[in-house]
CSV table of C-alpha atoms in Angstrom, one decimal:
chain,number,residue,atom,x,y,z
A,271,UNK,CA,-87.3,-66.7,56.1
A,272,UNK,CA,-86.0,-67.2,52.0
A,273,UNK,CA,-82.7,-66.3,50.7
A,274,UNK,CA,-82.7,-63.5,48.6
A,275,UNK,CA,-80.2,-63.7,45.4
A,276,UNK,CA,-79.6,-61.0,43.6
A,277,UNK,CA,-79.0,-62.1,39.2
A,278,UNK,CA,-77.3,-59.8,36.7
A,279,UNK,CA,-77.4,-61.4,33.5
A,280,UNK,CA,-81.1,-63.1,34.2
A,281,UNK,CA,-82.8,-63.4,31.3
A,282,UNK,CA,-79.5,-65.2,29.1
A,283,UNK,CA,-79.5,-69.2,29.1
A,284,UNK,CA,-77.8,-69.1,32.4
A,285,UNK,CA,-79.2,-66.8,34.1
A,286,UNK,CA,-83.1,-68.4,33.1
A,287,UNK,CA,-81.2,-71.9,34.1
A,288,UNK,CA,-80.9,-70.8,37.7
A,289,UNK,CA,-83.5,-68.8,38.6
A,290,UNK,CA,-85.6,-71.8,37.9
A,291,UNK,CA,-83.5,-74.0,40.9
A,292,UNK,CA,-83.0,-71.2,43.3
A,293,UNK,CA,-86.9,-71.0,42.8
A,294,UNK,CA,-86.8,-74.6,43.4
A,295,UNK,CA,-85.0,-74.2,46.8
A,296,UNK,CA,-87.5,-72.0,48.2
A,297,UNK,CA,-85.5,-68.3,47.3
A,298,UNK,CA,-86.9,-65.6,46.6
A,299,UNK,CA,-85.0,-64.2,43.2
A,300,UNK,CA,-84.2,-60.5,42.3
A,301,UNK,CA,-83.1,-60.3,38.9
A,302,UNK,CA,-81.2,-57.2,36.9
A,303,UNK,CA,-82.3,-56.1,33.5
A,304,UNK,CA,-81.5,-53.9,30.8
A,305,UNK,CA,-84.0,-51.6,29.7
A,306,UNK,CA,-84.2,-52.0,26.0
A,307,UNK,CA,-87.4,-50.9,23.3
A,308,UNK,CA,-87.9,-54.8,22.3
A,309,UNK,CA,-87.9,-56.5,26.0
A,310,UNK,CA,-86.1,-59.2,24.5
A,311,UNK,CA,-87.6,-62.1,27.7
A,312,UNK,CA,-88.1,-65.1,25.9
A,313,UNK,CA,-85.8,-67.4,28.2
A,314,UNK,CA,-87.8,-65.5,31.1
A,315,UNK,CA,-91.0,-65.8,29.6
A,316,UNK,CA,-91.5,-69.5,28.9
A,317,UNK,CA,-90.6,-70.7,32.0
A,318,UNK,CA,-93.0,-73.0,34.1
A,319,UNK,CA,-93.2,-71.3,37.1
A,320,UNK,CA,-96.9,-71.7,39.7
A,321,UNK,CA,-97.8,-68.8,41.4
A,322,UNK,CA,-96.1,-69.3,44.6
A,323,UNK,CA,-93.2,-69.2,42.4
A,324,UNK,CA,-94.1,-66.0,40.6
A,325,UNK,CA,-94.7,-64.2,43.8
A,326,UNK,CA,-91.1,-64.8,45.0
A,327,UNK,CA,-88.9,-63.6,41.8
A,328,UNK,CA,-88.6,-60.0,40.4
A,329,UNK,CA,-87.5,-57.8,38.0
A,330,UNK,CA,-85.5,-54.5,38.5
A,331,UNK,CA,-84.4,-52.4,35.8
A,332,UNK,CA,-80.6,-51.5,35.6
A,333,UNK,CA,-76.9,-52.4,34.1
A,334,UNK,CA,-73.6,-53.0,34.9
A,335,UNK,CA,-72.3,-49.9,34.0
A,336,UNK,CA,-74.6,-47.7,36.2
A,337,UNK,CA,-72.6,-48.0,39.5
A,338,UNK,CA,-74.7,-45.9,41.7
A,339,UNK,CA,-78.0,-48.2,40.6
A,340,UNK,CA,-76.6,-51.2,41.7
A,341,UNK,CA,-74.9,-49.9,45.1
A,342,UNK,CA,-79.1,-48.4,45.7
A,343,UNK,CA,-80.4,-52.1,44.9
A,344,UNK,CA,-78.1,-53.6,46.9
A,345,UNK,CA,-79.2,-51.7,49.6
A,346,UNK,CA,-82.9,-52.4,48.8
A,347,UNK,CA,-82.2,-55.8,48.2
A,348,UNK,CA,-79.8,-57.0,50.8
A,349,UNK,CA,-79.0,-60.2,48.6
A,350,UNK,CA,-77.4,-63.3,50.5
A,351,UNK,CA,-76.4,-64.2,47.6
A,352,UNK,CA,-75.0,-62.4,44.6
A,353,UNK,CA,-74.3,-64.6,40.7
A,354,UNK,CA,-72.6,-62.0,38.4
A,355,UNK,CA,-73.6,-63.9,35.0
A,356,UNK,CA,-74.6,-60.8,32.9
A,357,UNK,CA,-71.3,-59.9,29.8
A,358,UNK,CA,-71.2,-59.1,26.6
A,359,UNK,CA,-70.3,-62.6,26.1
A,360,UNK,CA,-69.7,-63.2,22.6
A,361,UNK,CA,-66.2,-63.6,21.6
A,362,UNK,CA,-66.2,-62.2,17.6
A,363,UNK,CA,-68.5,-59.5,18.6
A,364,UNK,CA,-65.5,-58.4,21.5
A,365,UNK,CA,-63.1,-58.0,18.9
A,366,UNK,CA,-65.9,-55.2,17.1
A,367,UNK,CA,-66.3,-54.1,20.2
A,368,UNK,CA,-63.4,-54.1,22.7
A,369,UNK,CA,-64.0,-51.1,24.3
A,370,UNK,CA,-67.6,-51.7,25.5
A,371,UNK,CA,-66.7,-55.9,26.2
A,372,UNK,CA,-64.2,-54.4,29.0
A,373,UNK,CA,-66.9,-51.9,30.3
A,374,UNK,CA,-69.6,-54.3,30.8
A,375,UNK,CA,-67.7,-57.4,31.4
A,376,UNK,CA,-64.9,-56.2,32.9
A,377,UNK,CA,-65.6,-53.1,34.5
A,378,UNK,CA,-69.3,-54.2,35.6
A,379,UNK,CA,-67.8,-56.3,38.0
A,380,UNK,CA,-65.5,-54.0,39.7
A,381,UNK,CA,-69.5,-51.5,40.1
A,382,UNK,CA,-71.1,-54.6,41.5
A,383,UNK,CA,-68.7,-55.4,44.2
A,384,UNK,CA,-68.1,-52.3,45.3
A,385,UNK,CA,-71.6,-52.1,45.5
A,386,UNK,CA,-71.3,-54.6,47.8
A,387,UNK,CA,-69.1,-53.6,49.5
A,388,UNK,CA,-70.6,-49.6,49.7
A,389,UNK,CA,-73.9,-51.2,51.3
A,390,UNK,CA,-71.7,-52.9,54.0
A,391,UNK,CA,-72.6,-56.3,52.5
A,392,UNK,CA,-69.1,-57.5,52.5
A,393,UNK,CA,-69.3,-59.7,55.6
A,394,UNK,CA,-72.9,-61.1,54.4
A,395,UNK,CA,-73.0,-60.9,50.4
A,396,UNK,CA,-71.8,-64.4,49.0
A,397,UNK,CA,-70.5,-63.3,45.2
A,398,UNK,CA,-70.6,-66.1,42.7
A,399,UNK,CA,-68.3,-64.6,39.5
A,400,UNK,CA,-68.9,-66.2,36.1
A,401,UNK,CA,-65.6,-66.3,34.8
A,402,UNK,CA,-64.6,-68.5,31.8
A,403,UNK,CA,-62.1,-70.5,29.7
A,404,UNK,CA,-61.2,-68.1,27.2
A,405,UNK,CA,-59.0,-66.8,30.5
A,406,UNK,CA,-56.8,-69.8,29.1
A,407,UNK,CA,-56.8,-68.9,25.1
A,408,UNK,CA,-53.2,-70.4,24.2
A,409,UNK,CA,-53.2,-73.0,26.7
A,410,UNK,CA,-49.8,-73.4,28.5
A,411,UNK,CA,-51.5,-77.2,29.8
A,412,UNK,CA,-54.1,-80.0,29.0
A,413,UNK,CA,-56.0,-80.3,30.4
A,414,UNK,CA,-56.7,-77.2,32.0
A,415,UNK,CA,-57.4,-76.6,35.8
A,416,UNK,CA,-57.3,-73.9,38.6
A,417,UNK,CA,-53.6,-73.5,38.4
A,418,UNK,CA,-53.1,-72.8,34.9
A,419,UNK,CA,-52.0,-69.9,33.5
A,420,UNK,CA,-54.0,-67.6,31.6
A,421,UNK,CA,-53.2,-66.4,27.4
A,422,UNK,CA,-56.2,-64.7,26.6
A,423,UNK,CA,-56.9,-63.9,23.2
A,424,UNK,CA,-59.8,-61.7,22.6
A,425,UNK,CA,-60.7,-58.5,24.4
A,426,UNK,CA,-63.9,-60.6,26.5
A,427,UNK,CA,-61.6,-63.3,27.6
A,428,UNK,CA,-59.0,-60.3,28.6
A,429,UNK,CA,-62.5,-58.5,30.5
A,430,UNK,CA,-63.0,-61.9,32.4
A,431,UNK,CA,-59.7,-62.1,33.2
A,432,UNK,CA,-60.0,-58.6,35.0
A,433,UNK,CA,-63.4,-59.8,36.6
A,434,UNK,CA,-61.4,-63.2,37.7
A,435,UNK,CA,-58.4,-61.3,39.5
A,436,UNK,CA,-61.1,-58.7,40.9
A,437,UNK,CA,-62.8,-61.4,42.3
A,438,UNK,CA,-59.8,-62.6,44.1
A,439,UNK,CA,-58.9,-60.0,45.2
A,440,UNK,CA,-61.7,-59.3,47.7
A,441,UNK,CA,-61.8,-62.6,48.7
A,442,UNK,CA,-58.0,-62.0,50.3
A,443,UNK,CA,-58.2,-58.1,50.4
A,444,UNK,CA,-61.5,-58.2,53.0
A,445,UNK,CA,-62.3,-61.6,53.6
A,446,UNK,CA,-65.7,-61.8,51.4
A,447,UNK,CA,-67.0,-65.0,50.6
A,448,UNK,CA,-66.7,-64.9,47.2
A,449,UNK,CA,-65.8,-67.8,44.1
A,450,UNK,CA,-65.0,-67.8,40.2
A,451,UNK,CA,-66.5,-70.7,38.1
A,452,UNK,CA,-63.7,-71.2,35.4
A,453,UNK,CA,-66.9,-72.7,33.5
A,454,UNK,CA,-66.4,-74.2,30.2
A,455,UNK,CA,-68.4,-74.0,26.8
A,456,UNK,CA,-71.9,-74.8,28.1
A,457,UNK,CA,-75.0,-75.0,25.8
A,458,UNK,CA,-78.6,-75.6,25.8
A,459,UNK,CA,-81.7,-75.1,24.0
A,460,UNK,CA,-81.5,-71.9,25.3
A,461,UNK,CA,-78.1,-71.3,24.0
A,462,UNK,CA,-78.4,-67.5,22.0
A,463,UNK,CA,-79.0,-68.3,18.2
A,464,UNK,CA,-75.2,-66.3,17.4
A,465,UNK,CA,-73.3,-69.1,19.5
A,466,UNK,CA,-72.0,-71.5,17.3
A,467,UNK,CA,-73.4,-74.5,19.4
A,468,UNK,CA,-77.2,-73.4,18.6
A,469,UNK,CA,-76.5,-72.0,15.3
A,470,UNK,CA,-75.6,-75.6,13.8
A,471,UNK,CA,-78.5,-76.7,15.9
A,472,UNK,CA,-80.7,-74.6,14.7
A,473,UNK,CA,-79.1,-74.8,10.7
A,474,UNK,CA,-79.2,-78.7,11.1
A,475,UNK,CA,-83.3,-78.2,12.2
A,476,UNK,CA,-84.5,-76.0,9.7
A,477,UNK,CA,-83.0,-77.3,7.1
A,478,UNK,CA,-84.5,-80.8,7.6
A,479,UNK,CA,-87.4,-79.1,8.0
A,480,UNK,CA,-87.2,-77.4,4.5
A,481,UNK,CA,-86.6,-74.0,5.8
A,482,UNK,CA,-82.7,-73.4,5.1
A,483,UNK,CA,-80.5,-74.4,2.3
A,484,UNK,CA,-77.4,-74.0,4.1
A,485,UNK,CA,-75.1,-73.2,6.9
A,486,UNK,CA,-72.3,-70.9,6.4
A,487,UNK,CA,-69.4,-71.6,9.4
A,488,UNK,CA,-65.8,-70.5,10.3
A,489,UNK,CA,-63.0,-72.3,11.5
A,490,UNK,CA,-64.4,-75.9,12.1
A,491,UNK,CA,-61.0,-77.6,13.8
A,492,UNK,CA,-61.4,-75.7,17.0
A,493,UNK,CA,-61.9,-78.1,20.3
A,494,UNK,CA,-63.7,-77.5,23.0
A,495,UNK,CA,-65.2,-78.6,25.8
A,496,UNK,CA,-69.0,-78.3,25.4
A,497,UNK,CA,-71.6,-78.9,28.6
A,498,UNK,CA,-75.1,-79.2,29.5
A,499,UNK,CA,-75.7,-75.1,31.2
A,500,UNK,CA,-78.3,-76.4,33.4
A,501,UNK,CA,-76.2,-78.9,34.9
A,502,UNK,CA,-73.6,-76.4,35.2
A,503,UNK,CA,-75.4,-73.7,37.1
A,504,UNK,CA,-76.2,-76.4,39.7
A,505,UNK,CA,-72.3,-75.8,40.4
A,506,UNK,CA,-72.4,-71.9,40.8
A,507,UNK,CA,-75.0,-72.4,43.5
A,508,UNK,CA,-73.0,-74.8,45.7
A,509,UNK,CA,-69.9,-72.7,45.1
A,510,UNK,CA,-72.1,-70.5,47.6
A,511,UNK,CA,-72.8,-73.1,50.1
A,512,UNK,CA,-69.8,-74.1,51.0
A,513,UNK,CA,-67.9,-72.5,54.0
A,514,UNK,CA,-65.2,-70.5,51.8
A,515,UNK,CA,-65.3,-68.8,48.7
A,516,UNK,CA,-62.7,-70.4,45.9
A,517,UNK,CA,-62.2,-71.1,42.2
A,518,UNK,CA,-63.5,-74.3,40.2
A,519,UNK,CA,-63.1,-75.5,36.9
A,520,UNK,CA,-66.2,-76.5,35.2
A,521,UNK,CA,-65.9,-79.1,32.4
A,522,UNK,CA,-66.7,-83.0,31.4
A,523,UNK,CA,-62.9,-83.2,30.4
A,524,UNK,CA,-64.1,-84.5,26.8
A,525,UNK,CA,-62.9,-81.9,23.7
A,526,UNK,CA,-64.8,-82.2,20.4
A,527,UNK,CA,-64.1,-79.9,17.5
A,528,UNK,CA,-66.7,-77.8,15.7
A,529,UNK,CA,-66.6,-80.5,12.9
A,530,UNK,CA,-67.5,-83.3,15.3
A,531,UNK,CA,-70.5,-80.9,16.5
A,532,UNK,CA,-71.8,-80.3,13.1
A,533,UNK,CA,-71.5,-84.3,12.1
A,534,UNK,CA,-73.5,-85.4,15.5
A,535,UNK,CA,-76.2,-82.5,14.5
A,536,UNK,CA,-77.1,-83.4,10.6
A,537,UNK,CA,-76.5,-87.2,11.6
A,538,UNK,CA,-79.4,-86.6,14.2
A,539,UNK,CA,-82.1,-85.2,11.4
A,540,UNK,CA,-80.5,-88.1,9.5
A,541,UNK,CA,-78.9,-85.6,6.6
A,542,UNK,CA,-75.1,-85.2,5.5
A,543,UNK,CA,-73.8,-82.1,6.8
A,544,UNK,CA,-71.2,-81.8,4.0
A,545,UNK,CA,-73.6,-81.5,1.6
A,546,UNK,CA,-75.0,-77.7,3.4
A,547,UNK,CA,-71.8,-76.9,5.1
A,548,UNK,CA,-70.1,-73.7,3.8
A,549,UNK,CA,-67.1,-71.8,5.4
A,550,UNK,CA,-66.8,-68.1,5.0
A,551,UNK,CA,-63.5,-66.5,6.6
A,552,UNK,CA,-66.0,-64.1,8.2
A,553,UNK,CA,-66.6,-65.9,11.1
A,554,UNK,CA,-63.2,-66.6,11.9
A,555,UNK,CA,-61.3,-64.7,14.7
A,556,UNK,CA,-58.0,-62.8,15.0
A,557,UNK,CA,-57.0,-64.7,17.3
A,558,UNK,CA,-58.3,-68.3,17.7
A,559,UNK,CA,-57.9,-70.7,20.6
A,560,UNK,CA,-57.4,-73.9,19.5
A,561,UNK,CA,-58.3,-76.5,22.1
A,562,UNK,CA,-59.7,-75.9,25.4
A,563,UNK,CA,-59.9,-79.2,27.7
A,564,UNK,CA,-60.7,-79.1,31.5
A,565,UNK,CA,-60.3,-80.7,34.5
A,566,UNK,CA,-63.0,-80.5,37.4
A,567,UNK,CA,-61.4,-83.1,39.7
A,568,UNK,CA,-61.7,-80.2,42.4
A,569,UNK,CA,-64.8,-79.8,41.7
A,570,UNK,CA,-65.9,-83.4,42.0
A,571,UNK,CA,-63.3,-83.4,45.1
A,572,UNK,CA,-64.7,-80.9,47.1
A,573,UNK,CA,-68.2,-80.3,45.8
A,574,UNK,CA,-69.4,-83.4,45.0
A,575,UNK,CA,-69.8,-82.7,41.2
A,576,UNK,CA,-69.4,-84.1,37.8
A,577,UNK,CA,-71.3,-83.9,34.5
A,578,UNK,CA,-73.9,-86.3,34.1
A,579,UNK,CA,-74.6,-85.1,30.1
A,580,UNK,CA,-72.3,-85.2,27.4
A,581,UNK,CA,-71.3,-84.4,24.2
A,582,UNK,CA,-73.7,-86.6,22.0
A,583,UNK,CA,-76.6,-86.1,24.3
A,584,UNK,CA,-76.7,-82.5,24.6
A,585,UNK,CA,-76.0,-82.3,21.1
A,586,UNK,CA,-79.0,-84.9,20.8
A,587,UNK,CA,-81.5,-82.0,23.9
A,588,UNK,CA,-80.6,-79.4,21.2
A,589,UNK,CA,-81.5,-80.1,18.0
A,590,UNK,CA,-84.1,-82.1,19.5
A,591,UNK,CA,-85.7,-78.6,20.8
A,592,UNK,CA,-85.2,-77.2,17.5
A,593,UNK,CA,-86.9,-79.4,16.0
A,594,UNK,CA,-89.5,-79.2,18.0
A,595,UNK,CA,-89.3,-75.5,18.1
A,596,UNK,CA,-89.4,-74.7,14.2
A,597,UNK,CA,-91.6,-77.7,13.3
């Protein structure tokens, strides 16, 4: 019998890649989607699935703010694995919508864990929580690893930290197979256009194609550890295949500034970035995270995983995809 997986945030970047991965492994995949008037599901609609894979792929209307609905779904689906990827995931937006971010990104995890518990699945369902490198915030050591103290610098990071410790608590308190992946920034051609990396690659492509004049950004000096989302979802799956739940940093152990990302993207299209990029303080955060770089040694040792796609190749993949998309 096929294993059953339940994915929240299935319409997002990671959700779509994880869906492909699990279907390729023979899973029956169930995804949680919010009911909206626009029905935005481009990432899922573009998946190249066989008819047999489509027969194992199901979407369900619901929301992390609805605990009763989540419990009903857990009872009906009885999933072997639950991947909690849903969130209000934009750091800058979390300063504008802190209460909603806390409700969805933080309490949403509480509702989902309780739904699993109430449905009587604590001993049979394995749980993955999408934690974030943003929890390290004002970093206390370089590079950051699983034991590095957290110092969140945004409502988003605070909500993720709450979810992270909840996952640890359900693991320790109830013996649940629950794992958190502390994923550092991971990008792809499926990244949302409001995120800085995709904003950059889209602009570079459009400017090269003569369809845009300039790119306006905030802090160019912030440094991040950027990896490839398609590879990172493999780590999510690997965590739930272990004998016990645990927490893992998923990163490349390289850091690059936003400016370096801009330079690489514009070099890919043969343009001088300084002629097209402008600064606007409106894109600055009230509290910035200056430097993130993760140490994935534990993941390599225990899971046999290490990233293959590094910074330059990642930028190339994204720029080339946007050139093709907007040509």
